[in-house]
XYZ file of C-alpha atoms in Angstrom:
448
model
C 0.000 0.000 0.000
C 3.015 2.251 0.035
C 2.812 2.621 3.804
C 5.008 1.960 6.838
C 4.338 -0.560 9.605
C 4.856 1.551 12.716
C 3.433 -0.958 15.220
C 2.549 -4.640 15.357
C 3.388 -7.921 13.641
C 4.001 -7.564 9.914
C 3.430 -11.306 9.420
C -0.217 -11.289 10.512
C -2.700 -12.669 7.984
C -5.594 -10.421 6.977
C -8.792 -11.888 5.558
C -11.030 -8.900 4.830
C -10.819 -5.135 4.506
C -13.130 -2.588 6.111
C -13.234 0.692 4.221
C -14.082 3.028 7.074
C -17.350 1.471 8.285
C -17.119 1.184 12.089
C -20.581 -0.418 12.375
C -19.350 -3.513 10.505
C -15.959 -3.814 12.217
C -14.601 -7.357 12.794
C -11.414 -8.580 14.481
C -9.969 -10.290 11.382
C -10.089 -7.120 9.278
C -7.720 -4.425 8.216
C -9.556 -1.186 8.973
C -9.006 1.948 6.901
C -9.554 4.985 9.101
C -11.924 7.459 7.415
C -11.353 11.179 7.752
C -14.943 11.811 6.603
C -16.525 9.855 9.453
C -16.865 10.717 13.124
C -13.559 10.347 14.947
C -15.364 9.485 18.221
C -17.504 6.735 16.639
C -14.515 5.178 14.934
C -12.340 5.191 18.044
C -15.161 3.726 20.145
C -15.699 0.927 17.620
C -11.975 0.207 17.392
C -11.691 0.023 21.183
C -14.635 -2.406 21.364
C -13.525 -4.603 18.460
C -9.784 -4.198 17.804
C -9.015 -5.343 14.232
C -5.776 -7.029 13.170
C -4.543 -3.782 11.668
C -5.536 -0.158 11.145
C -4.444 2.028 8.229
C -3.934 5.615 9.383
C -3.325 8.831 7.451
C -0.450 10.984 8.660
C -2.520 13.451 10.677
C -4.163 10.887 13.005
C -2.105 9.807 16.089
C -1.570 6.061 16.556
C -1.656 6.456 20.356
C -5.453 6.694 20.285
C -5.815 3.156 18.878
C -6.027 -0.132 20.841
C -2.583 -1.614 21.500
C -3.369 -5.054 20.019
C -3.991 -3.627 16.529
C -1.068 -3.223 14.154
C -0.790 0.262 12.647
C 0.159 1.084 9.069
C 0.901 4.717 8.329
C 0.132 6.016 4.819
C 0.188 9.426 3.161
C -3.196 8.998 1.478
C -5.872 6.512 2.550
C -7.744 6.460 -0.764
C -4.549 5.743 -2.673
C -3.699 2.988 -0.194
C -7.129 1.408 -0.650
C -6.718 1.397 -4.425
C -3.220 -0.092 -4.227
C -4.456 -2.929 -2.015
C -7.551 -3.467 -4.189
C -5.441 -3.646 -7.350
C -3.027 -6.021 -5.651
C -5.889 -8.353 -4.727
C -7.451 -8.015 -8.189
C -4.208 -9.066 -9.890
C -3.976 -12.171 -7.706
C -7.338 -13.494 -8.922
C -8.800 -13.982 -12.367
C -12.607 -14.173 -12.254
C -14.674 -13.627 -15.366
C -16.150 -10.118 -15.374
C -19.664 -9.150 -16.472
C -20.928 -5.569 -16.397
C -24.429 -4.085 -16.674
C -25.259 -0.457 -17.332
C -28.297 1.484 -18.551
C -30.578 4.344 -17.568
C -33.040 1.971 -15.889
C -33.059 -1.683 -14.920
C -29.381 -2.031 -13.957
C -30.014 -3.244 -10.419
C -32.837 -5.581 -11.421
C -30.836 -7.123 -14.265
C -27.794 -7.548 -12.012
C -29.956 -9.210 -9.344
C -31.379 -11.576 -11.954
C -27.942 -12.572 -13.263
C -26.608 -12.990 -9.735
C -29.421 -15.337 -8.743
C -28.946 -17.435 -11.873
C -25.193 -17.772 -11.368
C -25.118 -18.403 -7.643
C -26.590 -21.898 -7.924
C -23.394 -23.215 -9.501
C -20.778 -20.429 -9.284
C -19.069 -18.284 -6.668
C -19.973 -14.665 -7.430
C -18.934 -11.257 -6.077
C -21.499 -8.675 -7.152
C -22.612 -5.081 -6.700
C -24.819 -4.461 -3.671
C -27.239 -1.708 -2.597
C -26.835 0.391 -5.730
C -23.204 1.158 -4.796
C -22.226 1.154 -8.438
C -19.855 4.010 -9.258
C -16.067 4.101 -9.589
C -15.505 5.074 -5.962
C -17.102 1.808 -4.775
C -15.144 -0.490 -7.099
C -12.298 -1.164 -4.604
C -14.762 -2.689 -2.131
C -15.663 -5.400 -4.668
C -12.081 -6.030 -5.739
C -11.114 -6.498 -2.088
C -13.807 -9.155 -1.606
C -12.369 -11.442 -4.255
C -10.781 -14.735 -3.255
C -9.304 -17.598 -5.237
C -12.666 -19.421 -5.131
C -14.650 -16.640 -6.808
C -15.450 -17.344 -10.458
C -17.384 -14.243 -11.535
C -17.223 -10.537 -10.715
C -20.652 -9.129 -11.608
C -20.761 -5.340 -11.655
C -23.623 -2.913 -12.032
C -21.943 0.134 -13.540
C -23.598 3.432 -12.757
C -22.291 6.962 -13.107
C -22.828 10.539 -12.063
C -20.471 11.960 -14.659
C -18.722 11.142 -17.897
C -15.670 8.874 -17.642
C -16.998 7.036 -14.570
C -17.863 3.833 -16.440
C -14.700 4.151 -18.534
C -12.570 4.290 -15.380
C -14.230 1.156 -14.022
C -13.660 -0.665 -17.312
C -9.985 0.315 -17.421
C -9.500 -1.549 -14.148
C -11.539 -4.734 -14.709
C -11.947 -4.954 -18.534
C -15.305 -6.819 -18.614
C -15.640 -9.770 -20.945
C -19.457 -9.630 -21.008
C -21.481 -6.416 -21.060
C -25.079 -5.281 -21.453
C -26.747 -1.910 -21.884
C -30.327 -2.301 -20.682
C -31.477 0.958 -22.313
C -30.472 4.586 -22.794
C -32.979 6.970 -21.224
C -33.262 10.262 -19.438
C -31.667 9.427 -16.071
C -28.834 11.858 -15.129
C -29.448 13.980 -18.235
C -29.294 17.069 -16.022
C -26.012 16.296 -14.295
C -24.408 15.139 -17.552
C -25.598 18.076 -19.620
C -28.209 16.551 -21.933
C -29.488 13.331 -23.477
C -26.646 13.154 -26.020
C -24.164 12.939 -23.165
C -26.165 10.081 -21.598
C -25.590 8.140 -24.826
C -21.897 9.027 -24.608
C -21.706 7.791 -21.010
C -23.237 4.402 -21.874
C -20.894 4.119 -24.863
C -18.053 3.894 -22.350
C -19.043 0.318 -21.472
C -18.905 -0.796 -25.101
C -15.532 0.862 -25.591
C -14.299 -0.646 -22.321
C -15.084 -4.316 -23.053
C -12.109 -6.529 -23.687
C -11.272 -7.807 -27.168
C -13.257 -10.944 -28.000
C -15.964 -10.125 -25.455
C -19.748 -10.313 -25.774
C -22.147 -7.375 -25.807
C -25.947 -7.284 -25.446
C -27.998 -4.300 -26.661
C -31.707 -3.438 -26.518
C -33.100 -3.619 -30.069
C -36.278 -1.729 -29.105
C -34.615 1.274 -27.438
C -34.270 4.186 -29.896
C -31.316 5.783 -28.107
C -29.520 2.436 -27.836
C -29.379 2.433 -31.643
C -27.145 5.497 -31.364
C -24.501 3.447 -29.561
C -21.579 2.532 -31.806
C -20.077 -0.962 -32.046
C -17.659 -0.122 -34.883
C -14.571 -0.317 -32.684
C -15.789 -3.249 -30.594
C -13.932 -6.447 -31.472
C -16.293 -9.076 -30.185
C -19.782 -10.560 -30.511
C -22.833 -8.287 -30.489
C -26.275 -9.714 -29.661
C -29.622 -7.954 -29.392
C -32.608 -8.565 -27.140
C -36.119 -7.274 -27.718
C -39.863 -7.693 -27.950
C -40.982 -5.451 -30.804
C -38.083 -5.713 -33.265
C -36.376 -8.892 -34.526
C -33.658 -9.811 -32.032
C -31.209 -12.552 -31.173
C -33.046 -13.000 -27.859
C -36.702 -12.509 -28.803
C -39.612 -12.382 -26.358
C -43.295 -12.596 -27.228
C -46.642 -13.619 -25.752
C -46.150 -11.561 -22.578
C -48.704 -12.409 -19.871
C -49.467 -10.780 -16.531
C -50.038 -13.350 -13.774
C -50.855 -12.924 -10.059
C -47.200 -13.600 -9.287
C -45.371 -11.765 -12.063
C -44.768 -12.052 -15.788
C -44.749 -15.088 -18.058
C -43.299 -14.843 -21.554
C -41.917 -16.955 -24.376
C -38.332 -16.620 -25.584
C -36.713 -17.666 -28.837
C -32.922 -17.870 -28.735
C -30.268 -19.955 -30.433
C -32.958 -21.734 -32.448
C -34.777 -22.845 -29.298
C -38.066 -21.737 -27.721
C -39.109 -21.767 -24.072
C -41.368 -20.143 -21.513
C -39.788 -18.053 -18.760
C -41.285 -16.505 -15.614
C -40.185 -13.672 -13.368
C -41.667 -12.727 -9.945
C -42.354 -9.103 -10.881
C -44.484 -7.234 -13.400
C -44.104 -5.090 -16.470
C -42.778 -5.223 -19.994
C -39.724 -3.290 -18.818
C -38.813 -6.144 -16.493
C -39.122 -8.609 -19.362
C -36.413 -6.570 -21.111
C -34.285 -6.835 -17.962
C -34.822 -10.597 -17.949
C -33.811 -10.875 -21.620
C -30.545 -9.070 -20.871
C -29.990 -11.379 -17.896
C -30.625 -14.453 -20.046
C -28.028 -13.280 -22.536
C -25.383 -12.543 -19.900
C -25.965 -15.869 -18.167
C -25.660 -17.764 -21.450
C -22.425 -15.938 -22.263
C -21.105 -17.081 -18.881
C -21.936 -20.698 -19.648
C -25.286 -21.254 -17.913
C -27.787 -23.677 -19.485
C -31.405 -22.745 -20.169
C -32.886 -24.843 -17.355
C -30.632 -23.141 -14.781
C -31.535 -19.727 -16.191
C -35.266 -20.492 -15.954
C -34.983 -21.642 -12.337
C -32.891 -18.632 -11.389
C -35.298 -16.106 -12.895
C -38.266 -17.703 -11.146
C -36.707 -17.361 -7.697
C -34.931 -14.019 -8.031
C -35.342 -11.596 -5.125
C -35.451 -8.110 -6.542
C -34.057 -5.012 -4.840
C -36.440 -3.186 -2.519
C -38.591 -0.325 -3.777
C -38.761 -1.724 -7.305
C -42.440 -2.600 -7.871
C -42.529 -3.964 -4.331
C -46.086 -5.099 -3.590
C -47.124 -4.516 0.040
C -50.285 -4.866 2.087
C -51.785 -1.594 3.299
C -54.532 -0.787 5.763
C -58.181 -1.516 4.938
C -57.295 -3.979 2.210
C -55.279 -1.501 0.157
C -52.412 -2.703 -2.021
C -49.322 -0.502 -2.048
C -46.829 -0.707 -4.904
C -43.555 0.787 -3.719
C -41.603 1.707 -6.843
C -39.997 4.702 -5.171
C -36.286 3.939 -5.471
C -35.809 6.509 -8.208
C -37.593 7.971 -11.211
C -37.224 9.112 -14.775
C -39.970 9.450 -17.422
C -39.368 6.050 -19.031
C -39.420 4.212 -15.705
C -42.453 6.161 -14.508
C -44.475 5.300 -17.607
C -43.504 1.646 -17.220
C -44.682 1.578 -13.604
C -47.967 3.304 -14.435
C -48.621 0.644 -17.067
C -48.139 -2.015 -14.396
C -50.621 -0.195 -12.130
C -53.204 -0.182 -14.905
C -52.729 -3.906 -15.567
C -52.854 -4.957 -11.907
C -55.578 -2.724 -10.481
C -58.527 -4.385 -12.241
C -61.682 -3.396 -10.356
C -59.720 -1.729 -7.560
C -59.509 2.061 -7.406
C -56.214 2.951 -9.098
C -54.230 5.767 -7.458
C -50.892 7.035 -8.800
C -48.743 9.012 -6.346
C -46.046 10.693 -8.427
C -43.309 12.977 -7.144
C -40.592 15.099 -8.698
C -38.194 13.577 -11.219
C -34.821 15.139 -10.546
C -31.447 15.377 -12.345
C -33.140 16.018 -15.714
C -31.761 19.514 -16.295
C -33.354 21.399 -19.199
C -35.519 18.359 -19.887
C -37.347 18.675 -16.535
C -40.461 20.609 -17.654
C -40.924 18.524 -20.811
C -40.454 15.237 -18.945
C -43.085 15.997 -16.319
C -45.560 17.167 -18.969
C -44.996 13.966 -20.975
C -45.792 11.824 -17.942
C -48.959 13.847 -17.307
C -50.234 13.214 -20.819
C -49.456 9.524 -20.385
C -51.455 9.396 -17.125
C -54.468 10.868 -18.937
C -54.270 8.116 -21.580
C -54.091 5.418 -18.898
C -57.471 6.529 -17.498
C -56.475 5.995 -13.863
C -58.990 6.798 -11.119
C -56.800 9.306 -9.276
C -53.570 11.183 -9.833
C -51.804 12.540 -6.767
C -48.673 14.640 -7.247
C -46.172 15.612 -4.563
C -43.309 18.079 -4.587
C -42.512 21.127 -6.663
C -41.886 19.979 -10.230
C -44.553 17.267 -10.200
C -47.338 19.856 -10.300
C -46.702 19.935 -14.060
C -47.706 16.250 -14.285
C -51.163 17.095 -12.976
C -51.523 20.170 -15.193
C -50.617 18.194 -18.303
C -52.980 15.363 -17.367
C -55.901 17.784 -17.028
C -54.964 19.502 -20.289
C -54.994 16.086 -21.960
C -58.536 15.359 -20.778
C -58.303 13.936 -17.250
C -61.008 15.339 -14.962
C -59.640 17.984 -12.553
C -61.684 16.286 -9.808
C -59.413 13.237 -10.105
C -56.165 15.235 -9.817
C -54.724 16.711 -6.594
C -51.348 18.161 -5.648
C -49.542 18.240 -2.275
C -46.435 19.920 -0.963
C -46.911 18.674 2.616
C -46.121 15.050 3.467
C -48.581 15.057 6.372
C -51.438 16.324 4.198
C -50.642 13.728 1.549
C -50.712 10.918 4.114
C -54.079 12.103 5.473
C -55.492 12.139 1.966
C -54.245 8.627 1.146
C -55.678 7.255 4.384
C -59.082 8.313 3.109
C -58.833 6.641 -0.294
C -61.424 3.880 -0.858
C -60.782 0.520 0.825
C -58.975 -1.978 -1.413
C -57.459 0.811 -3.532
C -54.237 0.022 -5.351
C -51.773 2.874 -4.744
C -48.599 3.224 -6.811
C -45.612 5.338 -5.616
C -42.862 6.734 -7.838
C -40.446 9.667 -7.457
C -36.769 10.495 -7.317
C -34.763 9.289 -4.327
C -34.661 12.622 -2.465
C -38.434 12.672 -1.932
C -38.279 9.464 0.172
C -41.782 8.276 -0.744
C -41.073 5.027 1.123
C -41.768 6.913 4.371
C -45.280 7.619 3.117
C -45.666 3.976 2.128
C -44.630 2.870 5.618
C -47.181 5.183 7.239
C -49.939 3.501 5.243
C -48.725 0.022 6.167
C -48.301 0.314 9.907
C -50.673 3.055 11.074
């Protein structure tokens, strides 16, 4: 790590690394002291559970640490973490698969992970921690027994995915779609396309790439410089992995797939055409990593999806709550509203939609587009929450939805009171960007 051992036994064996998280401290770890976390909390945790070793920057005194922990002094903790992560990475050679896209990354990664885990040792992205700064934590988890490193590659800026690829050079990659997410922070939709292009350009020579044949912006991605196999997945356009006969069931989606000259029926425990696309990408990745069709089918049927992605919950007075509130962009919001329409049946359908953030100059247009879509869906009620989302309601009314069925809130408490008075057995769908924390409203309707 480029450091100096100033105390302790240099021959001690370390099994895991803790990157500045005192709540998960264990004795067999090497702990990297974090200058961005509370000094008091870290010292208290270290005193309670002394690790094998602690990595300290130059401005933190070693005298404050428990005597049984070795101390390594470094000039820069982040650089030390990367040096150790790269060292561990070079000592192992798992196959690497990477998933990116404006929506569906986490779901697709979860699907692939479930398929693989039955027969392979896998290290994979967790809890949406998917940008370059989190990559060392996955590299440090690798051991000689791990066969696959499965990464969800997200970004907040250009060059983030490229930097990840320069380290791990994925052999298999998929772009689920190219949509509006992060258009504001990147500076426009064209730059979103450019950001996703980084995965294609970062795949290793001879690798395998999967692209969405039905996504208009995905067609703007270039494969001219990619020296490997390119496969498409889709529903509407002819594709290498082709789905048709999509059916909604009480437990999820059922659909037929044609691939490699074979046909079969697959099932996933969640709803929506958009999740069928995610499953098609997962099927392709799993096949590229050597999984047979029967294993892929079983894995998709038992996948446990990340929370707050079309999570169906029981509410008070027989209401059904669909918590889809992890994040939001126009494409994902329209997909979720379609699910609400399919599932609600004779129940009163209520859409609770909040602000969609990080859209930049596209913000006003995006909210208006969703409003017009709501009007076409003919839902029973539209409830908007926040500042920007008022435009959703205005556009819905302008497109023909009755003003009596549209209401806007800026107060969380008022919104909760309103939802508690919706008809019994209503189906209520929640979608907004992360900062609005709609899951707190969902919880109040579950447990009150």
